Amino acid sequence: MGRYDFRPLRVHQTATQLLQTNRIRTPPPWYGVVATIPPTQAVVRTLPVEQHDRGSSASKAKAMKKPSKMFQPQKILHKEDALRRQFFGDHPWELARPRVVLENDGRDGQKWDWSRISQPDRILDGESVVQRQLWLLENVPDISPAEAYDRARHEFYALRYQEDVERRVAKEEALATGAYFGKSWLEVGMGLEDEMWETWKVWGLRESAAARQKRASAYTGLPDEGTKAELEGDPTVDSIVEELGQDANLVDIVGAPPAAP
């Protein structure tokens, strides 16, 4: 078990000493609550009830074994967890849809009838598929989880297709009566992509022109701009230019190949 830590039992006493010595001037918000309901004095914790079926032999063997992490909270598992992982793993974009988590009285789930996937007071989403599949597993005899998942999934697809058709028809009716809609998200994205493409096109042309100039200067012996700037301030080069006269060229002095006679 290791060494016991009794510091949580003395937290109120420590706060009282800090207040008396003016280390802290105002009591913490939990000061009165801890004084009224102090931490437990028991250092022995009973084994919690494990959430598994005790009828199987594996469960009995596990129950007889003393857990090594007795003071850590157990994992809370529900039947819907595996169903949610399966559905949202196959349909990850359903998580991007906005969801309404507001309830009227906190007991809205008791009013829903999952014998059908569509509910009058609820938006169709991935949780509808999960609850519909769970209802099929609990109420339809001899149905496998895969069959229940396929059945709930196909009902979900049919309703989503119906919603898309209704939305498309409503847009066509609005356009026929003179409504005007802006660009769609796809058109906005394509416009941004075209703008970036034009920017990259200009940058690519500039870089390719600079590369061609660099290759041309390497073949003809033309110095680059940095070399020209260094030679123009060299006194030796200035004296050569004065001796050769006004017709002297910096390219000829650097060492360009002579012109053909």
Short mmCIF file of C-alpha atoms in Angstrom, two decimals:
data_model
loop_
_atom_site.label_atom_id
_atom_site.label_comp_id
_atom_site.label_asym_id
_atom_site.label_seq_id
_atom_site.Cartn_x
_atom_site.Cartn_y
_atom_site.Cartn_z
CA MET A 1 0.00 0.00 0.00
CA GLY A 2 2.91 2.34 0.63
CA ARG A 3 3.08 5.36 2.90
CA TYR A 4 -0.16 7.09 3.83
CA ASP A 5 -0.56 10.77 3.08
CA PHE A 6 -2.43 12.56 5.91
CA ARG A 7 -2.05 16.07 4.51
CA PRO A 8 -5.64 16.24 3.21
CA LEU A 9 -6.88 15.61 6.76
CA ARG A 10 -4.98 18.64 8.03
CA VAL A 11 -5.94 21.09 5.30
CA HIS A 12 -8.37 22.99 7.56
CA GLN A 13 -5.84 23.14 10.37
CA THR A 14 -3.17 24.46 7.98
CA ALA A 15 -5.52 27.12 6.63
CA THR A 16 -6.38 28.19 10.20
CA GLN A 17 -2.70 28.61 11.08
CA LEU A 18 -2.12 30.67 7.93
CA LEU A 19 -5.02 32.94 8.88
CA GLN A 20 -3.75 33.39 12.43
CA THR A 21 -0.26 34.33 11.25
CA ASN A 22 -1.66 36.67 8.56
CA ARG A 23 -0.06 34.64 5.77
CA ILE A 24 -3.43 34.83 4.07
CA ARG A 25 -5.87 37.61 4.89
CA THR A 26 -9.15 36.15 3.66
CA PRO A 27 -10.29 32.58 4.22
CA PRO A 28 -10.62 30.39 1.13
CA PRO A 29 -14.13 29.73 -0.23
CA TRP A 30 -14.00 26.12 0.98
CA TYR A 31 -12.92 27.01 4.53
CA GLY A 32 -16.35 26.92 6.13
CA VAL A 33 -17.45 23.84 4.16
CA VAL A 34 -14.41 21.81 5.23
CA ALA A 35 -14.96 22.91 8.84
CA THR A 36 -18.57 21.69 8.68
CA ILE A 37 -17.90 18.53 6.66
CA PRO A 38 -14.29 17.48 7.35
CA PRO A 39 -12.48 14.85 5.25
CA THR A 40 -12.95 11.26 6.25
CA GLN A 41 -10.65 9.79 8.89
CA ALA A 42 -10.79 6.27 7.49
CA VAL A 43 -7.65 5.16 5.69
CA VAL A 44 -9.06 1.77 4.71
CA ARG A 45 -11.09 1.63 1.53
CA THR A 46 -13.42 -1.22 0.75
CA LEU A 47 -13.31 -2.85 -2.64
CA PRO A 48 -15.77 -1.17 -5.05
CA VAL A 49 -18.35 -3.14 -6.94
CA GLU A 50 -16.90 -3.93 -10.35
CA GLN A 51 -19.02 -3.44 -13.42
CA HIS A 52 -18.86 -6.80 -15.10
CA ASP A 53 -20.83 -10.01 -15.31
CA ARG A 54 -20.02 -12.26 -12.37
CA GLY A 55 -21.61 -15.29 -13.97
CA SER A 56 -18.69 -16.25 -16.22
CA SER A 57 -15.63 -18.09 -14.98
CA ALA A 58 -13.31 -15.30 -16.16
CA SER A 59 -15.30 -12.75 -14.18
CA LYS A 60 -15.17 -14.91 -11.06
CA ALA A 61 -11.41 -15.32 -11.37
CA LYS A 62 -11.04 -11.58 -11.80
CA ALA A 63 -13.25 -10.90 -8.78
CA MET A 64 -11.11 -13.18 -6.58
CA LYS A 65 -7.96 -11.28 -7.50
CA LYS A 66 -7.28 -8.21 -5.41
CA PRO A 67 -6.96 -5.11 -7.63
CA SER A 68 -3.58 -3.40 -7.60
CA LYS A 69 -5.06 0.07 -8.22
CA MET A 70 -7.70 0.00 -5.55
CA PHE A 71 -7.59 3.72 -4.76
CA GLN A 72 -8.10 4.81 -8.38
CA PRO A 73 -11.60 5.33 -9.76
CA GLN A 74 -12.95 2.67 -12.03
CA LYS A 75 -13.81 3.23 -15.65
CA ILE A 76 -17.49 3.88 -16.24
CA LEU A 77 -18.58 1.95 -19.30
CA HIS A 78 -21.94 2.12 -21.05
CA LYS A 79 -23.48 0.03 -23.79
CA GLU A 80 -23.54 2.98 -26.16
CA ASP A 81 -19.77 3.58 -26.01
CA ALA A 82 -18.82 0.80 -28.43
CA LEU A 83 -21.71 1.73 -30.74
CA ARG A 84 -20.58 5.36 -30.81
CA ARG A 85 -16.98 4.39 -31.60
CA GLN A 86 -18.14 2.25 -34.50
CA PHE A 87 -20.49 4.82 -36.03
CA PHE A 88 -18.29 7.90 -35.64
CA GLY A 89 -15.27 5.90 -36.76
CA ASP A 90 -17.10 5.18 -40.04
CA HIS A 91 -18.61 8.70 -40.25
CA PRO A 92 -16.07 11.14 -38.74
CA TRP A 93 -17.61 14.18 -40.45
CA GLU A 94 -20.79 13.73 -38.41
CA LEU A 95 -18.83 15.15 -35.47
CA ALA A 96 -18.40 18.41 -37.42
CA ARG A 97 -22.14 19.03 -37.60
CA PRO A 98 -23.56 21.46 -35.01
CA ARG A 99 -25.41 19.80 -32.16
CA VAL A 100 -28.12 21.06 -29.83
CA VAL A 101 -27.44 19.94 -26.24
CA LEU A 102 -30.15 22.08 -24.64
CA GLU A 103 -33.02 20.18 -22.99
CA ASN A 104 -36.38 21.41 -21.82
CA ASP A 105 -36.72 19.68 -18.46
CA GLY A 106 -33.72 17.34 -18.29
CA ARG A 107 -35.86 14.28 -19.03
CA ASP A 108 -36.26 14.65 -22.77
CA GLY A 109 -34.66 11.25 -23.34
CA GLN A 110 -37.56 9.55 -21.58
CA LYS A 111 -40.02 10.97 -24.10
CA TRP A 112 -38.28 9.63 -27.20
CA ASP A 113 -39.44 6.44 -28.86
CA TRP A 114 -36.54 4.72 -30.61
CA SER A 115 -38.77 2.19 -32.34
CA ARG A 116 -38.21 4.64 -35.22
CA ILE A 117 -35.10 6.66 -35.85
CA SER A 118 -36.80 10.02 -36.51
CA GLN A 119 -38.01 11.95 -33.47
CA PRO A 120 -40.40 14.93 -33.69
CA ASP A 121 -38.49 17.11 -31.21
CA ARG A 122 -34.94 16.05 -32.03
CA ILE A 123 -32.49 16.78 -34.84
CA LEU A 124 -31.25 13.75 -36.74
CA ASP A 125 -27.59 13.05 -35.95
CA GLY A 126 -25.20 10.23 -35.15
CA GLU A 127 -26.65 9.72 -31.69
CA SER A 128 -29.94 8.80 -33.34
CA VAL A 129 -28.21 5.87 -35.05
CA VAL A 130 -26.65 4.77 -31.76
CA GLN A 131 -29.93 4.84 -29.83
CA ARG A 132 -31.80 3.17 -32.68
CA GLN A 133 -29.22 0.36 -32.84
CA LEU A 134 -29.38 -0.10 -29.08
CA TRP A 135 -33.17 -0.34 -29.21
CA LEU A 136 -32.97 -2.98 -31.93
CA LEU A 137 -30.48 -5.04 -29.92
CA GLU A 138 -32.69 -4.95 -26.84
CA ASN A 139 -36.10 -5.48 -28.47
CA VAL A 140 -35.59 -7.51 -31.66
CA PRO A 141 -34.86 -11.18 -30.92
CA ASP A 142 -31.96 -12.98 -32.59
CA ILE A 143 -30.47 -9.88 -34.20
CA SER A 144 -26.73 -9.42 -34.34
CA PRO A 145 -24.96 -6.11 -33.68
CA ALA A 146 -23.89 -5.93 -37.34
CA GLU A 147 -27.46 -6.40 -38.56
CA ALA A 148 -28.78 -3.79 -36.12
CA TYR A 149 -26.05 -1.37 -37.19
CA ASP A 150 -26.81 -1.84 -40.88
CA ARG A 151 -30.53 -1.40 -40.33
CA ALA A 152 -30.12 1.80 -38.29
CA ARG A 153 -27.50 3.10 -40.71
CA HIS A 154 -29.70 2.61 -43.79
CA GLU A 155 -32.60 4.37 -42.08
CA PHE A 156 -30.24 7.22 -41.26
CA TYR A 157 -29.05 7.45 -44.88
CA ALA A 158 -32.62 7.54 -46.19
CA LEU A 159 -33.59 10.42 -43.90
CA ARG A 160 -30.41 12.36 -44.70
CA TYR A 161 -31.09 11.94 -48.42
CA GLN A 162 -34.63 13.21 -47.86
CA GLU A 163 -33.29 16.26 -46.03
CA ASP A 164 -30.89 17.00 -48.89
CA VAL A 165 -33.71 16.77 -51.44
CA GLU A 166 -35.92 19.10 -49.38
CA ARG A 167 -33.07 21.58 -49.02
CA ARG A 168 -32.34 21.52 -52.76
CA VAL A 169 -36.01 21.97 -53.68
CA ALA A 170 -36.34 24.87 -51.22
CA LYS A 171 -33.32 26.59 -52.80
CA GLU A 172 -34.73 26.14 -56.31
CA GLU A 173 -38.09 27.57 -55.24
CA ALA A 174 -36.38 30.55 -53.63
CA LEU A 175 -34.34 31.20 -56.79
CA ALA A 176 -37.49 30.98 -58.90
CA THR A 177 -39.14 33.69 -56.79
CA GLY A 178 -36.18 36.09 -57.10
CA ALA A 179 -33.99 35.17 -54.14
CA TYR A 180 -30.24 35.59 -54.45
CA PHE A 181 -27.67 33.42 -52.71
CA GLY A 182 -24.02 34.22 -52.37
CA LYS A 183 -21.16 31.92 -53.13
CA SER A 184 -21.19 28.48 -51.60
CA TRP A 185 -18.39 27.25 -49.37
CA LEU A 186 -17.00 25.27 -52.31
CA GLU A 187 -16.92 28.35 -54.54
CA VAL A 188 -15.26 30.43 -51.82
CA GLY A 189 -12.61 27.76 -51.34
CA MET A 190 -11.96 27.54 -55.08
CA GLY A 191 -11.58 31.33 -55.26
CA LEU A 192 -8.99 31.32 -52.48
CA GLU A 193 -7.18 28.47 -54.19
CA ASP A 194 -7.09 30.39 -57.50
CA GLU A 195 -5.68 33.49 -55.77
CA MET A 196 -2.93 31.43 -54.15
CA TRP A 197 -2.20 29.75 -57.46
CA GLU A 198 -1.72 33.11 -59.18
CA THR A 199 0.61 34.20 -56.37
CA TRP A 200 2.68 31.06 -56.74
CA LYS A 201 2.70 31.49 -60.52
CA VAL A 202 4.24 34.97 -60.24
CA TRP A 203 6.76 33.69 -57.70
CA GLY A 204 7.67 30.75 -59.95
CA LEU A 205 8.20 32.97 -62.99
CA ARG A 206 10.42 35.28 -60.95
CA GLU A 207 12.49 32.39 -59.59
CA SER A 208 12.85 30.76 -63.00
CA ALA A 209 13.98 34.06 -64.55
CA ALA A 210 16.58 34.49 -61.79
CA ALA A 211 17.81 30.94 -62.36
CA ARG A 212 18.16 31.55 -66.12
CA GLN A 213 20.11 34.76 -65.51
CA LYS A 214 22.40 32.95 -63.12
CA ARG A 215 23.09 30.20 -65.64
CA ALA A 216 23.66 32.74 -68.40
CA SER A 217 26.13 34.69 -66.24
CA ALA A 218 28.02 31.47 -65.48
CA TYR A 219 28.45 30.69 -69.20
CA THR A 220 29.33 34.23 -70.37
CA GLY A 221 31.49 35.22 -67.41
CA LEU A 222 29.19 38.08 -66.41
CA PRO A 223 29.60 38.94 -62.72
CA ASP A 224 26.61 39.08 -60.46
CA GLU A 225 25.44 42.22 -58.69
CA GLY A 226 27.48 41.51 -55.54
CA THR A 227 30.69 41.14 -57.50
CA LYS A 228 30.01 44.38 -59.41
CA ALA A 229 29.50 46.28 -56.18
CA GLU A 230 32.79 44.98 -54.75
CA LEU A 231 34.80 45.78 -57.89
CA GLU A 232 33.44 49.28 -58.31
CA GLY A 233 34.98 50.32 -54.99
CA ASP A 234 38.36 48.67 -55.63
CA PRO A 235 41.15 51.28 -56.20
CA THR A 236 43.04 48.92 -58.50
CA VAL A 237 40.04 48.57 -60.79
CA ASP A 238 39.55 52.35 -60.74
CA SER A 239 43.15 52.93 -61.85
CA ILE A 240 42.76 50.43 -64.70
CA VAL A 241 39.63 52.20 -65.85
CA GLU A 242 41.49 55.55 -65.87
CA GLU A 243 44.35 54.09 -67.93
CA LEU A 244 42.04 52.43 -70.47
CA GLY A 245 39.92 55.52 -70.88
CA GLN A 246 36.23 56.12 -70.97
CA ASP A 247 35.52 53.10 -73.21
CA ALA A 248 36.60 50.58 -70.55
CA ASN A 249 33.87 48.23 -69.39
CA LEU A 250 33.72 46.53 -66.03
CA VAL A 251 32.75 43.25 -67.67
CA ASP A 252 35.91 43.28 -69.78
CA ILE A 253 38.09 44.00 -66.74
CA VAL A 254 36.57 41.15 -64.71
CA GLY A 255 37.42 38.62 -67.36
CA ALA A 256 34.63 38.19 -69.86
CA PRO A 257 35.58 36.35 -73.04
CA PRO A 258 36.81 38.74 -75.72
CA ALA A 259 34.52 39.59 -78.56
CA ALA A 260 35.10 37.92 -81.89
CA PRO A 261 37.15 40.01 -84.31
#
